[in-house]
Short mmCIF file of C-alpha atoms and ligand atoms in Angstrom, two decimals:
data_model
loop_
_atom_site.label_atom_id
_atom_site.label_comp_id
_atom_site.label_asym_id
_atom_site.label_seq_id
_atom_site.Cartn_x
_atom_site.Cartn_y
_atom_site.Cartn_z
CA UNK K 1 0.00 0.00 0.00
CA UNK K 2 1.31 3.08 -0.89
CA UNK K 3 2.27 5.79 2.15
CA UNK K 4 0.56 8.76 2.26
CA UNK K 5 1.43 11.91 3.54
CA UNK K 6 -0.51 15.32 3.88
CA UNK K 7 1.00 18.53 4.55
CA UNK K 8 0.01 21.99 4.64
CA UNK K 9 2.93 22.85 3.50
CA UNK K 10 5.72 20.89 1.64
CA UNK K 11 9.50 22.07 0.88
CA UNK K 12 11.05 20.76 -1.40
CA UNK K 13 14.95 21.49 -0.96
CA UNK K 14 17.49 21.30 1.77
CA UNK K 15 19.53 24.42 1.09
CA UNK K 16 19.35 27.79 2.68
CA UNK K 17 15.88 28.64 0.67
CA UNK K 18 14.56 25.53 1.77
CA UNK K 19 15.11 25.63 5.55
CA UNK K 20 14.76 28.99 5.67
CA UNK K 21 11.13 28.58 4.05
CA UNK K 22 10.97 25.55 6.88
CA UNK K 23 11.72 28.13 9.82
CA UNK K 24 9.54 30.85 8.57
CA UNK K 25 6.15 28.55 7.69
CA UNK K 26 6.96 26.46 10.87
CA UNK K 27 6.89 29.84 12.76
CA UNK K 28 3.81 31.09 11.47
CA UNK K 29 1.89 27.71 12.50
CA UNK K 30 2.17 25.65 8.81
CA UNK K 31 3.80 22.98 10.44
CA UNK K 32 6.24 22.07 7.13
CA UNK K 33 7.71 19.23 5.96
CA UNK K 34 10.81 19.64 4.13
CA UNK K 35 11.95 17.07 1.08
CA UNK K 36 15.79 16.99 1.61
CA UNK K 37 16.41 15.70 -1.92
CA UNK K 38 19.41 14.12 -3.61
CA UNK K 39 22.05 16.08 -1.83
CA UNK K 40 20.95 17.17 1.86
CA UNK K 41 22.06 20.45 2.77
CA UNK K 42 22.41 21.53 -1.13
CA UNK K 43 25.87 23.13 -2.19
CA UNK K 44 27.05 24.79 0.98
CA UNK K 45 27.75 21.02 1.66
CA UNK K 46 30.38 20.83 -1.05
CA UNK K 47 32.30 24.23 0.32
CA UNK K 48 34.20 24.70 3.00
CA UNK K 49 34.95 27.64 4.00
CA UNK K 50 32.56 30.01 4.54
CA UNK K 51 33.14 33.96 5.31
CA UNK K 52 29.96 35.73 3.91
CA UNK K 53 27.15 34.31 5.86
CA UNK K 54 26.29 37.46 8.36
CA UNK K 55 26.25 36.66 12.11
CA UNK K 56 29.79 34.52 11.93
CA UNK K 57 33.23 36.76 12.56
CA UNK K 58 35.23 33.35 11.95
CA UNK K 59 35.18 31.47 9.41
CA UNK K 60 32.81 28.85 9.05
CA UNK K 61 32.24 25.70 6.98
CA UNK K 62 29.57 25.12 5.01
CA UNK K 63 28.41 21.88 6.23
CA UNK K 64 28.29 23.11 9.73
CA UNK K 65 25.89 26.11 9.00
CA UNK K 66 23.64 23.27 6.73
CA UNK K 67 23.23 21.24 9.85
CA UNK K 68 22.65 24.43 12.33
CA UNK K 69 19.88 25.62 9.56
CA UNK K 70 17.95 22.10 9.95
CA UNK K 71 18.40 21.73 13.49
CA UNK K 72 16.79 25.66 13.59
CA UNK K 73 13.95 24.41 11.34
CA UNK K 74 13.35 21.05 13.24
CA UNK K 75 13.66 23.25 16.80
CA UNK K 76 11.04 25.33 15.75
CA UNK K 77 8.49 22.39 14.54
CA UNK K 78 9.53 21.49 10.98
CA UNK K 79 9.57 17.96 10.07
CA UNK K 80 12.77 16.94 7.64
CA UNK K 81 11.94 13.50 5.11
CA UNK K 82 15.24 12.02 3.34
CA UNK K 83 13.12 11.16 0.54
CA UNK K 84 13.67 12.98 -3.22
CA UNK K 85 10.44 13.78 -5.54
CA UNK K 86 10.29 11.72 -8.83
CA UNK K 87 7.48 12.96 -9.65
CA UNK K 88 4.86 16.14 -9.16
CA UNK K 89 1.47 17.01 -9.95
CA UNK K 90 -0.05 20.35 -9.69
CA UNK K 91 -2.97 19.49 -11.68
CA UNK K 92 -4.72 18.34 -8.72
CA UNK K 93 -5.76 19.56 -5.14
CA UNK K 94 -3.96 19.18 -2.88
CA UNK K 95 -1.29 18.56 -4.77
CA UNK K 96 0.64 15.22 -4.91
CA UNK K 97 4.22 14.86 -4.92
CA UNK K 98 6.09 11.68 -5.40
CA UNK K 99 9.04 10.45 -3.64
CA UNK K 100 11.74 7.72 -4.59
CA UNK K 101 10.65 5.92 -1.64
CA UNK K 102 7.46 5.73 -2.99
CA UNK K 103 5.54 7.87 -0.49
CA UNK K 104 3.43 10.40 -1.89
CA UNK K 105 2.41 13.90 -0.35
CA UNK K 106 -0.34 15.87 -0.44
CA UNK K 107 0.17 19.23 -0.39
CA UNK K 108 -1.65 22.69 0.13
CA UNK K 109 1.22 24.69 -1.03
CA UNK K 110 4.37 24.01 -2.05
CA UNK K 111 8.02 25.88 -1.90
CA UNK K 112 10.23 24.63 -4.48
CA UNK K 113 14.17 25.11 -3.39
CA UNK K 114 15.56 22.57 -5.25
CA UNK K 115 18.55 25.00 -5.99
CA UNK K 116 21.13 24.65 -8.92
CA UNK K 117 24.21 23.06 -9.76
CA UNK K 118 27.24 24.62 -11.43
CA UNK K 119 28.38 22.98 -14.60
CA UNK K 120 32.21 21.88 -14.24
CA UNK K 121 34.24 21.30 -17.24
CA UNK K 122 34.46 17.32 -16.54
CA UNK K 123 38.48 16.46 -16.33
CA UNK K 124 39.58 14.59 -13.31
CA UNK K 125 42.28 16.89 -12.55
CA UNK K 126 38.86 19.45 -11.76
CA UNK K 127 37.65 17.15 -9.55
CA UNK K 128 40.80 16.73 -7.81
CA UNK K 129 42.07 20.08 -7.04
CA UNK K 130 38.59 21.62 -6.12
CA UNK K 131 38.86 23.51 -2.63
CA UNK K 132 42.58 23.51 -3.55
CA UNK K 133 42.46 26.24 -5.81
CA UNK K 134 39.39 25.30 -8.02
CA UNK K 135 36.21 26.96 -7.28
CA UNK K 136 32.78 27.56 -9.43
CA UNK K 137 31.94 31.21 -7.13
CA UNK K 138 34.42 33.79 -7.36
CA UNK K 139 32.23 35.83 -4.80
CA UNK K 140 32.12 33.20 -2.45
CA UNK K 141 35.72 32.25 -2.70
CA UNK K 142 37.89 35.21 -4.29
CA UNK K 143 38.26 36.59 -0.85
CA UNK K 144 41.27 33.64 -0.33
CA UNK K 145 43.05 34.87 -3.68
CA UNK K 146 44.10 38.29 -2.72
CA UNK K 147 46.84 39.43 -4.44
CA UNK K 148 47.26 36.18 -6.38
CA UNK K 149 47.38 35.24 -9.94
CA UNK K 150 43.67 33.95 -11.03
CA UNK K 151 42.27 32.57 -13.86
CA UNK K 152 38.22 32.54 -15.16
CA UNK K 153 37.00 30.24 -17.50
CA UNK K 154 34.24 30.88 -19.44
CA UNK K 155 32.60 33.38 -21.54
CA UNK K 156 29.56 34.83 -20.70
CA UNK K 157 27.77 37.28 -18.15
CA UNK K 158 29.29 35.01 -15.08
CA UNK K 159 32.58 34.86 -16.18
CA UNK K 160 32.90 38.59 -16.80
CA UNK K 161 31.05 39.64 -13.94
CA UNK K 162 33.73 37.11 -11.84
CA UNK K 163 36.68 38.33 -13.57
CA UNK K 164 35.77 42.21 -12.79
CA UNK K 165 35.01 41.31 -9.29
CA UNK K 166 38.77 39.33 -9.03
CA UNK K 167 40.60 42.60 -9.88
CA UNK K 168 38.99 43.52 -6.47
CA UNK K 169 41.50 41.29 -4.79
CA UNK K 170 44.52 41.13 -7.30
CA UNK K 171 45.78 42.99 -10.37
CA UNK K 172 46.31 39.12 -12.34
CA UNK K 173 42.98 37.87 -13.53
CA UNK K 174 43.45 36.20 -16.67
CA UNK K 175 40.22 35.47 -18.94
CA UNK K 176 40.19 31.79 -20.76
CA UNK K 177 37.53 31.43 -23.35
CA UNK K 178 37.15 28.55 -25.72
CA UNK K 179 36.12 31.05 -28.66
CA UNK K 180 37.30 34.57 -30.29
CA UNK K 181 34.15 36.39 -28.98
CA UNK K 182 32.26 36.53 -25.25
CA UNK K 183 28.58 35.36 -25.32
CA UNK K 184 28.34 38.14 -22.29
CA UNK K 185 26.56 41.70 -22.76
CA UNK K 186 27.92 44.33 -23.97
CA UNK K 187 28.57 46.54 -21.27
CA UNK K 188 29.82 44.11 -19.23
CA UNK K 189 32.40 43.15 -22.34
CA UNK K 190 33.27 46.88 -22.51
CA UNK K 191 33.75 46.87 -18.71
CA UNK K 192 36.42 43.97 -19.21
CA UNK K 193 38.47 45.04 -22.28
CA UNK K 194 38.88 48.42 -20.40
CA UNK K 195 40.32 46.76 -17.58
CA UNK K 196 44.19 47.08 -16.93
CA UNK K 197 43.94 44.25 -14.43
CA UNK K 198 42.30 41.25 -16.56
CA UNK K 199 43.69 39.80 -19.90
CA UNK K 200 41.69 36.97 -21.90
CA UNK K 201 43.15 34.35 -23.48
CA UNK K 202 41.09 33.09 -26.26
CA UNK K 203 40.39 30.31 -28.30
CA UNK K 204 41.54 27.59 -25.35
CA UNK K 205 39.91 24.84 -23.46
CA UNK K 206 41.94 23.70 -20.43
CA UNK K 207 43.49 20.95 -20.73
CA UNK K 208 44.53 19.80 -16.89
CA UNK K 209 44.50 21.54 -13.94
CA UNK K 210 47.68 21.65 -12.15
CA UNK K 211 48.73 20.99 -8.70
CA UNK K 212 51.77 21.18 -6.77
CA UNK K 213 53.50 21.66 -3.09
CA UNK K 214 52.52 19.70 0.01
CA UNK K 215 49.91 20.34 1.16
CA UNK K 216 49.02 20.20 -2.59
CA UNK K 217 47.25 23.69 -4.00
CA UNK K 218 46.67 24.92 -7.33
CA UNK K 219 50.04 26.06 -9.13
CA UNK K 220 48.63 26.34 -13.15
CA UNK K 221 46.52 25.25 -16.04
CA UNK K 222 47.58 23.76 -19.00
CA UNK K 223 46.28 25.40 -21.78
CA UNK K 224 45.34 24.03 -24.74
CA UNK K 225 44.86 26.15 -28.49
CA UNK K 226 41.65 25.05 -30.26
CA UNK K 227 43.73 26.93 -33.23
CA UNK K 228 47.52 25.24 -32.99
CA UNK K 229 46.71 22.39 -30.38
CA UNK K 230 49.77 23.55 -28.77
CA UNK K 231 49.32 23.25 -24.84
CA UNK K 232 50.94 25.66 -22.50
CA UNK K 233 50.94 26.83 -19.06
CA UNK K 234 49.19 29.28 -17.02
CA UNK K 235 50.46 29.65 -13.60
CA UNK K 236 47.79 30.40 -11.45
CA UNK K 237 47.09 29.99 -7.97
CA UNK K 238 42.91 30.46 -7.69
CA UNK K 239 40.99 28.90 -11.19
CA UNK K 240 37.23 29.80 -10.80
CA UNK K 241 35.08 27.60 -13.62
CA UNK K 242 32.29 29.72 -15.08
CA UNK K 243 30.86 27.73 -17.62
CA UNK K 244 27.02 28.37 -16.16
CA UNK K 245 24.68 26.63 -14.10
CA UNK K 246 22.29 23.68 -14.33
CA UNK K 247 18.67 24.26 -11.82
CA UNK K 248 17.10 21.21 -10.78
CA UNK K 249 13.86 21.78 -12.45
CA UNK K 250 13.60 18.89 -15.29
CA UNK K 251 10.76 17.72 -13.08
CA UNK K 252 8.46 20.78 -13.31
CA UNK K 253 8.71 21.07 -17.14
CA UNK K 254 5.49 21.41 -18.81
CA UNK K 255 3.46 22.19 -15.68
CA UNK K 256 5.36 25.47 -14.17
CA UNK K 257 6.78 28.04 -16.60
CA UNK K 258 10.02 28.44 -17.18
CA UNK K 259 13.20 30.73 -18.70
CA UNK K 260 14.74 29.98 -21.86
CA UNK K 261 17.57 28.64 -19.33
CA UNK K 262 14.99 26.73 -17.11
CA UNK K 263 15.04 28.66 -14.42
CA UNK K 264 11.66 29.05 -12.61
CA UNK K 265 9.62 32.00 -13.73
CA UNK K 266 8.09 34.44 -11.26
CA UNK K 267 6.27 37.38 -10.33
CA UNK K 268 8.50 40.04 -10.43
CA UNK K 269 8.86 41.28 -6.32
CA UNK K 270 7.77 37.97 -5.08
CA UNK K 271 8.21 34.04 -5.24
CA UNK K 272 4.74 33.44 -6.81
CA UNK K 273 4.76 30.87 -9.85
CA UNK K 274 2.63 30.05 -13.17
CA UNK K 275 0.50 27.95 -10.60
CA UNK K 276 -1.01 29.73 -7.69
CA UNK K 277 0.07 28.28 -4.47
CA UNK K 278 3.36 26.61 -5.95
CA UNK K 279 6.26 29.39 -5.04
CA UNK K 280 10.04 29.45 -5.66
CA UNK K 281 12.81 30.55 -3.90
CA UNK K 282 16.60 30.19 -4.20
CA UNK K 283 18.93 29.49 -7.32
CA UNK K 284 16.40 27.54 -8.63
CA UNK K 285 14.70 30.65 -9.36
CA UNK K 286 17.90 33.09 -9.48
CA UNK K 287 20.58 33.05 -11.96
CA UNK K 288 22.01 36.39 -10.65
CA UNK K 289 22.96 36.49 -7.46
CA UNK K 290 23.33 32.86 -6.42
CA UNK K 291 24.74 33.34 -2.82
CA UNK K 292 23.46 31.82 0.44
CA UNK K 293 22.50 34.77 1.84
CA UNK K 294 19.97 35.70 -0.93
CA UNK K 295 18.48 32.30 -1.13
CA UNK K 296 18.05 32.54 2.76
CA UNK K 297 16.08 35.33 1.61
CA UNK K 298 14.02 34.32 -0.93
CA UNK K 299 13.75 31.66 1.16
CA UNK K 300 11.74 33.74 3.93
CA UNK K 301 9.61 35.40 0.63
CA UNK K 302 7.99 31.83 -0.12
CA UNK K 303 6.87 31.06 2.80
CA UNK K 304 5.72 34.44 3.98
CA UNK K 305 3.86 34.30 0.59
CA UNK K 306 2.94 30.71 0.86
CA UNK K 307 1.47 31.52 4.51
CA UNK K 308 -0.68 34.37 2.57
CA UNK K 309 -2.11 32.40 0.06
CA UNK K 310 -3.16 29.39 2.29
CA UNK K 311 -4.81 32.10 4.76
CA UNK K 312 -6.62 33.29 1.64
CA UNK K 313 -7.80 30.03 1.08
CA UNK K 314 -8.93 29.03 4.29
CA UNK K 315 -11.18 32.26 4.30
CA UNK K 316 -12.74 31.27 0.93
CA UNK K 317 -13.47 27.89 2.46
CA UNK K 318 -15.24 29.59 5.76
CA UNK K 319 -17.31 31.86 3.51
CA UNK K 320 -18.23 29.19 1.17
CA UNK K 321 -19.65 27.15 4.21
P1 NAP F 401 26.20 31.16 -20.15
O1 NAP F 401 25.65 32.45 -20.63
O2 NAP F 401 25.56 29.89 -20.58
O3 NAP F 401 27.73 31.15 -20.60
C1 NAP F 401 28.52 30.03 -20.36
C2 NAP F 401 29.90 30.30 -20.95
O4 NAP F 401 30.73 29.20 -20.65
C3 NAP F 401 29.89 30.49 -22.48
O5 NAP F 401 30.76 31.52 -22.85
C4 NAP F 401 30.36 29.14 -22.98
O6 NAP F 401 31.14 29.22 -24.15
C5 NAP F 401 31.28 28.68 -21.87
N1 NAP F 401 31.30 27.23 -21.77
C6 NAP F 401 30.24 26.39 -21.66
N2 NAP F 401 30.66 25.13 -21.59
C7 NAP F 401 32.02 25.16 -21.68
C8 NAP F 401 33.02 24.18 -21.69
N3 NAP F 401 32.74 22.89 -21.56
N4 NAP F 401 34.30 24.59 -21.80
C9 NAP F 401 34.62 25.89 -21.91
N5 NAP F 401 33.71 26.88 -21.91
C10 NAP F 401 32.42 26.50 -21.80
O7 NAP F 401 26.27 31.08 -18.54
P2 NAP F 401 26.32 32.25 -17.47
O8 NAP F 401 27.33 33.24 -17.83
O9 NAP F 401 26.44 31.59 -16.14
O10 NAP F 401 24.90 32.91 -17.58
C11 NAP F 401 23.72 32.10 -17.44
C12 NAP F 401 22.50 32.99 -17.56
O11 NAP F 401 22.45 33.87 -16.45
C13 NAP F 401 22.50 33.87 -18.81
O12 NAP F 401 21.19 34.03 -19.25
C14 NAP F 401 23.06 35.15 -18.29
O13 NAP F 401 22.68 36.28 -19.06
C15 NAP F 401 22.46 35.21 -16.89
N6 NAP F 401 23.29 36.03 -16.00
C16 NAP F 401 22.98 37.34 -15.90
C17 NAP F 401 23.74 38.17 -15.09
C18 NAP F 401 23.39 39.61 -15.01
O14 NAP F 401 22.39 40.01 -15.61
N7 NAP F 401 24.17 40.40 -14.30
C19 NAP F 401 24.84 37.64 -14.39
C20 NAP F 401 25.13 36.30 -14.51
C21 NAP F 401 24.35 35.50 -15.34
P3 NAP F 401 30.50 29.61 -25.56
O15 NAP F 401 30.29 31.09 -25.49
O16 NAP F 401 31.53 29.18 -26.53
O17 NAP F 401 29.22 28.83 -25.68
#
């Protein structure tokens, strides 16, 4: 027999939108239950060091804070499932969400803070030297590369934006773009070329990420030309990947709309989706700003928004009686 669950109010998403959502609808009575997902705690659980999160002077790691936000949630009344949604539909009301495990929920409202995942370029060398050196957020991050010699790869709005930011911190940013020509605006293009701190190098892929020393940290790329095939190195000590990011949406297509990029669409000023009493908060919904602290906020937007349309409801039930 299949298990069945009803909920005012379900979250779907373990990262600082989702318990944040959890704290603020648990607060205000909803009595949530948050749908950790695939990866519990969402990307602060693949960081470590954290230094941007207000209310910490040291620094913190991210794990820690993931496990102090669902302890705050659960403290204040939330209920937390290890169980990931296969499956949604927000034809119906309630609506029903299904899990791996095979439970389904039925749900008044729903917060979706499923988040996003940066794309990496895919070498094992990547893999290896991330937190050594290798880092997909140049505003969480940059802060440990002052004064150093960086490198950005990528070529569009993210890249250029991280790039500028680096010369914050060092006078050595070095662009590396697979093509002759950035995919980013305009202004943001003019913003770069006219910078005495950044220099691109174009038409290269990297070819292997370098590490070196004990404890091991990054020391260079290798460089490869899509024009000569030559390889040659880069010495760097900070690489930030900027390639773009993938949000964990595939499972609301054709029910919620989306961006050309499929990021969640909504109401401009608040979290509210296509589907009244479905909201979105968190990268899954942001492709700008992308930072913990904002997500925490958007975070507290859904559920203060969720918590107004279910009190609309329940008066439309009482005056329909
Ligand atoms: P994006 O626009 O998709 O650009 C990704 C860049 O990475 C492209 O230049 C692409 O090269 C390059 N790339 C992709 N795969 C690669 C690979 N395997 N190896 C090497 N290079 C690779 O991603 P984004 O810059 O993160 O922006 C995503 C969306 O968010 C866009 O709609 C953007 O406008 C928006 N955004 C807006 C702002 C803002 O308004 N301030 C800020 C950030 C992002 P090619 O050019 O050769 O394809």
């Amino acid at each position: 027999m299949t298990n069945s669950i009803s909920t005012r109010l379900a979250v779907l998403g373990s990262g600082p939108a989702g318990y944040t959502a959890a704290i603020y609808a648990a607060r205000a009575g909803l009595s949530p239950i948050v749908i950790q997902g695939i990866q519990p705690g969402g990307q602060l659980t693949i960081t470590t060091d954290v230094e941007n999160y207000p209310g910490f002077r040291d620094v913190i790691q991210g794990p820690w804070l993931m496990e102090e936000m669902q302890a705050q949630a659960e403290h204040v009344g939330a209920k937390t499932v290890w169980d990931h949604i296969v499956s949604v539909d927000f034809s119906r009301r309630p609506f029903v969400l299904t899990g791996d495990s095979g439970t389904q929920y039925h749900a008044d409202a729903v917060v979706i803070a499923t988040g996003a995942q940066a794309r990496w370029l895919g070498l094992p060398s990547e893999e290896h030297m991330k937190n050594k050196g290798v880092s997909a957020c140049a505003t969480c991050d940059g802060f440990f590369f002052r004064g150093k010699k960086v490198a950005v790869i990528g070529g569009g709005n993210t890249a250029v934006e991280e790039a500028l930011y680096m010369t914050n911190h060092t006078t050595d940013v070095t662009l590396v773009h697979r093509r002759d020509s950035l995919r980013a605006e305009k202004i943001l293009q003019e913003r770069l070329f006219a910078n005495p701190h950044v220099k691109v190098i174009w038409d290269s892929e990297v070819a292997e990420f370098v590490g070196g020393g004990d404890p091991e940290t990054l020391v260079g790329l290798d460089l490869k030309s899509k024009l000569t095939g030559e390889v040659s190195r880069l010495s760097v000590e900070g690489a930030f990947v900027a390639i773009g990011h993938k949000p964990a949406t595939g499972l609301f297509a054709g029910q919620l709309d989306l961006d050309e990029d499929g990021y969640i669409k909504v109401e401009a000023g608040t979290t509210n989706t296509s589907i009244p009493g479905v909201f979105a908060c968190g990268d899954v919904m942001d492709k700008i700003y992308r930072q913990a602290v904002t997500a925490a906020g958007t975070g507290c937007m859904a559920a203060l928004d969720a918590e107004k349309y279910l009190a609309a409801q329940e008066y439309e039930a009482l005056a329909a009686e």
